[in-house]
PDB file of C-alpha atoms in Angstrom:
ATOM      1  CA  UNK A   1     -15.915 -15.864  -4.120  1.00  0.00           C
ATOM      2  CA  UNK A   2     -13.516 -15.134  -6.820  1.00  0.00           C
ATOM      3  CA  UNK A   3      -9.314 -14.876  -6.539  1.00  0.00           C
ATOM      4  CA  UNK A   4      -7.403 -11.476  -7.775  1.00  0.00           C
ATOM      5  CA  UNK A   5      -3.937 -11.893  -8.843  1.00  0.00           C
ATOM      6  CA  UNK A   6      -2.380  -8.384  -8.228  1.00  0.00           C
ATOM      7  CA  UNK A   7       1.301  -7.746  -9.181  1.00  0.00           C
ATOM      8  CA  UNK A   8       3.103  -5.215  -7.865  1.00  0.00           C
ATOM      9  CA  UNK A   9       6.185  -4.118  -5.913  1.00  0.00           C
ATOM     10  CA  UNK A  10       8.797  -4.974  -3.450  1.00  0.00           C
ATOM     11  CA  UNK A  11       9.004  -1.094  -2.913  1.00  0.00           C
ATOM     12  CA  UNK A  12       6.774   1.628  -2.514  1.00  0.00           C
ATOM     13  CA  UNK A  13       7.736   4.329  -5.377  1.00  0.00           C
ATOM     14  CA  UNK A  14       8.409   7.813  -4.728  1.00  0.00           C
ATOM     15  CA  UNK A  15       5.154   8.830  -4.600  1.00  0.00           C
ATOM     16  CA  UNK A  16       2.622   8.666  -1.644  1.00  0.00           C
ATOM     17  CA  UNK A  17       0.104   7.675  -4.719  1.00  0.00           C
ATOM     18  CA  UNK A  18       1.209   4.668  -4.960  1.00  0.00           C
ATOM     19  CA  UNK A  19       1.149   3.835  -1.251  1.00  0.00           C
ATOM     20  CA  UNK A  20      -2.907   5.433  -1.268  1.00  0.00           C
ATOM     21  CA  UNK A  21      -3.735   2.903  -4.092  1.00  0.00           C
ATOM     22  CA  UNK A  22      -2.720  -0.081  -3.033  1.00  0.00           C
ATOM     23  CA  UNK A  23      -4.499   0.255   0.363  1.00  0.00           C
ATOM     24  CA  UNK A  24      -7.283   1.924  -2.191  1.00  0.00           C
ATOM     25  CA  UNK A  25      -6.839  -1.577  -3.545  1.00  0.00           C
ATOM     26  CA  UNK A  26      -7.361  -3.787  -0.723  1.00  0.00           C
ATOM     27  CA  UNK A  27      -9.886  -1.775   0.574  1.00  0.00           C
ATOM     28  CA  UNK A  28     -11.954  -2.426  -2.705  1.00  0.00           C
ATOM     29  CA  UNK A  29     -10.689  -6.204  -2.698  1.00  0.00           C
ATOM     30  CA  UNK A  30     -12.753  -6.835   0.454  1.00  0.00           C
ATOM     31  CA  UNK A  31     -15.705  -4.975   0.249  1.00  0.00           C
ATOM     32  CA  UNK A  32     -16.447  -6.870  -3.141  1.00  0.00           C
ATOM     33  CA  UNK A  33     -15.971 -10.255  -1.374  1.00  0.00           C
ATOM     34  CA  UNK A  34     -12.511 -11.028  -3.559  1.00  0.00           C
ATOM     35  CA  UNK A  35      -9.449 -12.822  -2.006  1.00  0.00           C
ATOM     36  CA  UNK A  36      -5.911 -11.531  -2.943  1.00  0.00           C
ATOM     37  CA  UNK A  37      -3.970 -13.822  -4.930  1.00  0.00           C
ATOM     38  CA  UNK A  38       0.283 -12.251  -4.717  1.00  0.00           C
ATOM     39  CA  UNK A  39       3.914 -12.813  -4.926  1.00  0.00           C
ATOM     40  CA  UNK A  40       3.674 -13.274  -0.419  1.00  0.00           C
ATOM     41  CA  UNK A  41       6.113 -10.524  -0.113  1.00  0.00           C
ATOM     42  CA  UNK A  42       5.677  -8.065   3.532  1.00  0.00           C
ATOM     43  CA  UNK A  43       7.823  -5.285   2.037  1.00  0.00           C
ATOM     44  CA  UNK A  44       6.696  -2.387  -0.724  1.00  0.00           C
ATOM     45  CA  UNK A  45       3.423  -2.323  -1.826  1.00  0.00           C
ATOM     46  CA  UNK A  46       3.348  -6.271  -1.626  1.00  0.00           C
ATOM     47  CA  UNK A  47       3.221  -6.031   2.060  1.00  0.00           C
ATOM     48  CA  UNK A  48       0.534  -2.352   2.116  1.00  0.00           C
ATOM     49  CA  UNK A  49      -1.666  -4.588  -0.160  1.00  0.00           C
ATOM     50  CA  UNK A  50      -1.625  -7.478   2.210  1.00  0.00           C
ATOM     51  CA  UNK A  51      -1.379  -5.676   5.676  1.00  0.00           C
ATOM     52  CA  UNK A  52      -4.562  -3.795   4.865  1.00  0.00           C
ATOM     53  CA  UNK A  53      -6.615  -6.952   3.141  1.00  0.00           C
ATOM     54  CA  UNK A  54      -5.757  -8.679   6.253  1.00  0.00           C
ATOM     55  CA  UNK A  55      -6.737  -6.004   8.417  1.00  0.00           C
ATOM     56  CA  UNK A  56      -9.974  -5.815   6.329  1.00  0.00           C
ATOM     57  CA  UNK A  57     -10.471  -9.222   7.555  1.00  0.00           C
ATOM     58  CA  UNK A  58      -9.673 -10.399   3.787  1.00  0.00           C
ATOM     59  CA  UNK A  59      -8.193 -13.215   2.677  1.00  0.00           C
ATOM     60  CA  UNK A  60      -4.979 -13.638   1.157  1.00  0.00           C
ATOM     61  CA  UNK A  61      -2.820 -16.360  -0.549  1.00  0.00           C
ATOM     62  CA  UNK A  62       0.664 -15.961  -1.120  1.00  0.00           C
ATOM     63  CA  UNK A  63       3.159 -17.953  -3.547  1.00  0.00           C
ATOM     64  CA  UNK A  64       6.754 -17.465  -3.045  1.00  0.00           C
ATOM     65  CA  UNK A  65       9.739 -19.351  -4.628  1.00  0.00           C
ATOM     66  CA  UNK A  66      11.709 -21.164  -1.553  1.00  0.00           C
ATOM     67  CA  UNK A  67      14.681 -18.766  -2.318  1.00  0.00           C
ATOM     68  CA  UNK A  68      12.863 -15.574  -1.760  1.00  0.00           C
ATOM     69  CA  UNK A  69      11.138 -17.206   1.212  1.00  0.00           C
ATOM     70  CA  UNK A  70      14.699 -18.759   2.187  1.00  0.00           C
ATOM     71  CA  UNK A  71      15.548 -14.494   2.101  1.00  0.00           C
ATOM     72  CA  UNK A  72      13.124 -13.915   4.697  1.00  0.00           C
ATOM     73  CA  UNK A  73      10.907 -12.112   2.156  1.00  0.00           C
ATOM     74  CA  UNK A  74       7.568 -14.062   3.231  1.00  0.00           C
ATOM     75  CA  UNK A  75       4.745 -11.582   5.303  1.00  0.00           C
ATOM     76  CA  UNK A  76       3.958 -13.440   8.314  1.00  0.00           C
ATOM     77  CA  UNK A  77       0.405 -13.733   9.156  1.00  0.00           C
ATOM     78  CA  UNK A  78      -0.937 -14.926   5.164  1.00  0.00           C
ATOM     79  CA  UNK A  79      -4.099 -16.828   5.207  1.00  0.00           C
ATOM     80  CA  UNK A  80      -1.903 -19.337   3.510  1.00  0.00           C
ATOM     81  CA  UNK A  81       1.615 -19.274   1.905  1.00  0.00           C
ATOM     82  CA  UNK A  82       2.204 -21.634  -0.876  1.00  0.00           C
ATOM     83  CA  UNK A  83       6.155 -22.340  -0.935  1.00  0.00           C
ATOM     84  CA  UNK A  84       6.900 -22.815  -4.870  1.00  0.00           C
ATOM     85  CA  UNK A  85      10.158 -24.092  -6.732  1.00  0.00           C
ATOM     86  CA  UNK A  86      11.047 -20.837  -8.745  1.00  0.00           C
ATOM     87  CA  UNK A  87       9.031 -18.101 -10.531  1.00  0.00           C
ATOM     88  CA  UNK A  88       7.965 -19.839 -13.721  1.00  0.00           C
ATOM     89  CA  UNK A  89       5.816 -21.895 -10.795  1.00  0.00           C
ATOM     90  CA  UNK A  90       4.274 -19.446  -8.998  1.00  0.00           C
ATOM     91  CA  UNK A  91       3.307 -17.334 -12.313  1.00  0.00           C
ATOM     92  CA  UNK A  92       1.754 -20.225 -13.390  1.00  0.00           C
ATOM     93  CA  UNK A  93      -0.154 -21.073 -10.095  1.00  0.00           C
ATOM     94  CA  UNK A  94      -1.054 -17.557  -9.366  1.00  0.00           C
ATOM     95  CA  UNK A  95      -2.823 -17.721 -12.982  1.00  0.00           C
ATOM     96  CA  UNK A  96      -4.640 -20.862 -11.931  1.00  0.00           C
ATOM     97  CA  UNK A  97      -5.574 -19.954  -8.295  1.00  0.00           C
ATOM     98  CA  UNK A  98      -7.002 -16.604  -9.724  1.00  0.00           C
ATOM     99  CA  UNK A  99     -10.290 -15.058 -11.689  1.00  0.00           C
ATOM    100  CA  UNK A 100      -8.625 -12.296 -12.922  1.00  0.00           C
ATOM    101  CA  UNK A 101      -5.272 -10.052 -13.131  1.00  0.00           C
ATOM    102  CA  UNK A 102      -4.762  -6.872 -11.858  1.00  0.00           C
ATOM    103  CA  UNK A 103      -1.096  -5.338 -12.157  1.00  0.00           C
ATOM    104  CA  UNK A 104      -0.227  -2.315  -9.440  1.00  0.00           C
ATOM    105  CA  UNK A 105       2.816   0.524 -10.414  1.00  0.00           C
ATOM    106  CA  UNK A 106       5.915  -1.145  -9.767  1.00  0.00           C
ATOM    107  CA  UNK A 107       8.908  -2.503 -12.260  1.00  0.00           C
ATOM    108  CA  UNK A 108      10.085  -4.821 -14.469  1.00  0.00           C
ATOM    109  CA  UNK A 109       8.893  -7.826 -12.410  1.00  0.00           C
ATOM    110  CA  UNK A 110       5.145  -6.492 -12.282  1.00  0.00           C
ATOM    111  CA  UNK A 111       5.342  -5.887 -15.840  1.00  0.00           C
ATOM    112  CA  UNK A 112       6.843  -8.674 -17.077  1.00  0.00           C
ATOM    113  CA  UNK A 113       3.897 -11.029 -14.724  1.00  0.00           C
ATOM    114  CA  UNK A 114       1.159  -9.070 -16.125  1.00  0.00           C
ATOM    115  CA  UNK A 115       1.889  -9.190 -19.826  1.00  0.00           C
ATOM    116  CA  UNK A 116       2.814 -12.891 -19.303  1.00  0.00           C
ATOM    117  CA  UNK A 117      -0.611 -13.204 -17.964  1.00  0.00           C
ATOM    118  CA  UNK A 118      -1.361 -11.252 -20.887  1.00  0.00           C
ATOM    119  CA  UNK A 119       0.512 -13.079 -23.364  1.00  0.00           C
ATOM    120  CA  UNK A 120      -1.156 -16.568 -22.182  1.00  0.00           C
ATOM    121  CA  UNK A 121      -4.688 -14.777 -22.925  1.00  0.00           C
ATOM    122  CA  UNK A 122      -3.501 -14.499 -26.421  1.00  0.00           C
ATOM    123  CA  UNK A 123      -3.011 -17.625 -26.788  1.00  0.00           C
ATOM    124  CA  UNK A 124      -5.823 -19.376 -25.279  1.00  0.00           C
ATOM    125  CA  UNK A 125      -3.739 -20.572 -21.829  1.00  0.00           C
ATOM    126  CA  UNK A 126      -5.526 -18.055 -19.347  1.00  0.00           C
ATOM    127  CA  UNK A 127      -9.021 -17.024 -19.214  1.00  0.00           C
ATOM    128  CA  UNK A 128      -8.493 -14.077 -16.400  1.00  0.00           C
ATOM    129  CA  UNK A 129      -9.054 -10.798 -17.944  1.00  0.00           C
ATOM    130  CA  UNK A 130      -6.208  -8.872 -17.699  1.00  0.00           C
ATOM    131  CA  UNK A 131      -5.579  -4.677 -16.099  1.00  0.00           C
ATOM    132  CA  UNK A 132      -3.045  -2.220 -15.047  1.00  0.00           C
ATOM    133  CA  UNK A 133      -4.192  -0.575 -12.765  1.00  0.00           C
ATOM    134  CA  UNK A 134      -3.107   3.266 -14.397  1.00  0.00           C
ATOM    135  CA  UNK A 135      -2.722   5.379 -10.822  1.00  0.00           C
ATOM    136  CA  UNK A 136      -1.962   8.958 -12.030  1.00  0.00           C
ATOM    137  CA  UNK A 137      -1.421   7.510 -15.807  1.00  0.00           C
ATOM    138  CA  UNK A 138       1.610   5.347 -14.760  1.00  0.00           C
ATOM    139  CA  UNK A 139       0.683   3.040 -17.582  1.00  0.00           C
ATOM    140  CA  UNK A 140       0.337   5.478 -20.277  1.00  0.00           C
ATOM    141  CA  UNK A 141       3.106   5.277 -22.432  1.00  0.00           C
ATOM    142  CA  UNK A 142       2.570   1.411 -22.365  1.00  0.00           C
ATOM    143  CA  UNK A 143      -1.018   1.428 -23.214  1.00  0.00           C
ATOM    144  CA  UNK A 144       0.555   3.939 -26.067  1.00  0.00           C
ATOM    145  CA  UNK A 145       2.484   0.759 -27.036  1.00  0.00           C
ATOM    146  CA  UNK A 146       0.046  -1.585 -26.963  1.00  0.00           C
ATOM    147  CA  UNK A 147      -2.309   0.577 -28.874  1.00  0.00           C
ATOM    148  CA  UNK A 148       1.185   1.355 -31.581  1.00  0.00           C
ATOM    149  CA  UNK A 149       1.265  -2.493 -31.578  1.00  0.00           C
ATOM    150  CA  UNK A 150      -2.416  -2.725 -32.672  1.00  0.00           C
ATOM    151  CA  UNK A 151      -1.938  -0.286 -35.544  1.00  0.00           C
ATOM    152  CA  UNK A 152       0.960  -2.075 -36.867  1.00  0.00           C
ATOM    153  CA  UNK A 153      -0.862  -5.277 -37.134  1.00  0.00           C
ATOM    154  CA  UNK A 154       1.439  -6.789 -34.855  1.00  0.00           C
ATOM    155  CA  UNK A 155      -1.914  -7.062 -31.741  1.00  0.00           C
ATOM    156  CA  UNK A 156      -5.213  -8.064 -32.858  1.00  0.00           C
ATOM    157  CA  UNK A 157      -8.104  -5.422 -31.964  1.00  0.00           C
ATOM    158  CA  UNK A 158      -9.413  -8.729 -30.268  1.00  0.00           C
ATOM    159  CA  UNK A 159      -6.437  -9.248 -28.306  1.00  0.00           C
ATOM    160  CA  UNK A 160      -5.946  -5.647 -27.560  1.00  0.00           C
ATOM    161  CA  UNK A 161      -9.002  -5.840 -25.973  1.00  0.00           C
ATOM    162  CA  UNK A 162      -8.496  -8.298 -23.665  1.00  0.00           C
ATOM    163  CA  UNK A 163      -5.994  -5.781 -21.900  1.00  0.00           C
ATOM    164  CA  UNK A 164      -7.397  -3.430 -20.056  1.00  0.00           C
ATOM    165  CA  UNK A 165      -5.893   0.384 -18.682  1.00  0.00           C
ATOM    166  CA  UNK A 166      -7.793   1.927 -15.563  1.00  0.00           C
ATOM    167  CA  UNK A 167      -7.778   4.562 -13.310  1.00  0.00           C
ATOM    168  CA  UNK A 168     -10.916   4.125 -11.924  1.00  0.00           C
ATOM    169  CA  UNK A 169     -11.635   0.800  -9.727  1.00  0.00           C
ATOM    170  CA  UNK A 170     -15.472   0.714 -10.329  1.00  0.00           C
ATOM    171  CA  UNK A 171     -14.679   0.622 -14.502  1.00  0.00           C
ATOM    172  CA  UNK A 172     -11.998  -2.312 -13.615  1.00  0.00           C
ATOM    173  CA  UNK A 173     -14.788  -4.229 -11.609  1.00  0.00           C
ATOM    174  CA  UNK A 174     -17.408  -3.594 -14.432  1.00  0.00           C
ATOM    175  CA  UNK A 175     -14.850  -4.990 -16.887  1.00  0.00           C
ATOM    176  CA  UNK A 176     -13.290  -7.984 -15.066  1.00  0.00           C
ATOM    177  CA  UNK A 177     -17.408  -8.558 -14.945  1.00  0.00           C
ATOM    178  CA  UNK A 178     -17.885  -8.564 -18.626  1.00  0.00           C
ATOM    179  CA  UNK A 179     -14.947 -10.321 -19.564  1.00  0.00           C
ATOM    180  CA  UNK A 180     -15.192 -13.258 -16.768  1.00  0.00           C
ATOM    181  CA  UNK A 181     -16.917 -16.397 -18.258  1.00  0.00           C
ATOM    182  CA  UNK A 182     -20.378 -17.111 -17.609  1.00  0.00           C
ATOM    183  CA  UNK A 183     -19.787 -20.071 -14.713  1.00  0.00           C
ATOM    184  CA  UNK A 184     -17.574 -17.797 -12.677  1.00  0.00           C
ATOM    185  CA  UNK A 185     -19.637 -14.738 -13.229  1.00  0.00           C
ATOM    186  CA  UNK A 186     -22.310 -16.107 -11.153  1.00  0.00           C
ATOM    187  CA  UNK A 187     -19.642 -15.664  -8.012  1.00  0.00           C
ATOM    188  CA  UNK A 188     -19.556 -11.385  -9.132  1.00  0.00           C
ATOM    189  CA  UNK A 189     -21.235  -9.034  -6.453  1.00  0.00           C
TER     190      UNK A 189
END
């Protein structure tokens, strides 16, 4: 069984879309046998996500930094809550607890944990392949970037590709598939 590290939000959006795929999300999650690897937040779409993986009868691992935790931001119920020092810790254990990376809407804390995840990939540090999940093109101007970045010759093609925009869950599975290294592709569905 393989571990998903999804980023997103301590708050829902405006938009009911949001809300519809993260529990889109953790519906998916289970039925392909993958555990949830997040921040162990119960509020936003942190907590949707996790609510409905549990109530999938999924299983999911939280890492927390003893402030937030100390803030009574930790969702009760986790299949297990790891209790880190700060957030340079639990990026870098959600990275090594996890398969692949999968970053939900949300703000400048989900961005700035996926393209660290990203980043890493670049430089040989992570292996996960790397997607933003693009509900209703949220990620659109940034795969613009990304793509700008290419042309420039500031991004590789080769490391452009290793980032991945989505709309569609079944092309994120068939892509996290591809890109996943032979000895833990043998754990895909």
């Amino acid at each position: 069984m393989k571990n998903i590290a999804v980023y997103c939000g301590a708050s829902e959006g405006k938009d009911e879309i949001y809300r519809e795929a993260a529990i889109e999300l953790a519906h998916w999650l289970v039925q392909n046998d993958l555990n949830l690897v997040y921040g162990g937040g119960g509020v936003g779409l942190m907590g949707i996500l996790a609510k409905t993986v549990l109530d999938d009868g999924g299983k999911v691992y939280g890492i927390m930094p003893q402030e937030l935790v100390d803030r009574g931001a930790a969702y009760d119920g986790l299949t297990e809550l790891k209790v880190v020092e700060d957030m340079s810790e639990r990026k870098r254990l959600m990275l090594e607890m996890s398969d692949a990376s999968i970053a939900l809407p949300g703000g400048p804390g989900t961005l700035e944990e996926i393209i660290e995840a990203f980043s890493w990939s670049r430089l040989g540090d992570n292996e996960n392949p790397c997607v933003l999940y693009n509900v209703q093109g949220y990620y659109d101007y940034l795969k613009s970037m990304f793509n700008y970045m290419t042309d420039k010759g500031f991004l590789t093609k080769k490391d452009r590709s290793k980032l991945f925009f989505s709309d569609s869950l079944e092309n994120i599975y068939t892509f996290m598939n591809s890109y996943i290294p032979p000895k833990i592709r043998q754990y895909a569905k």
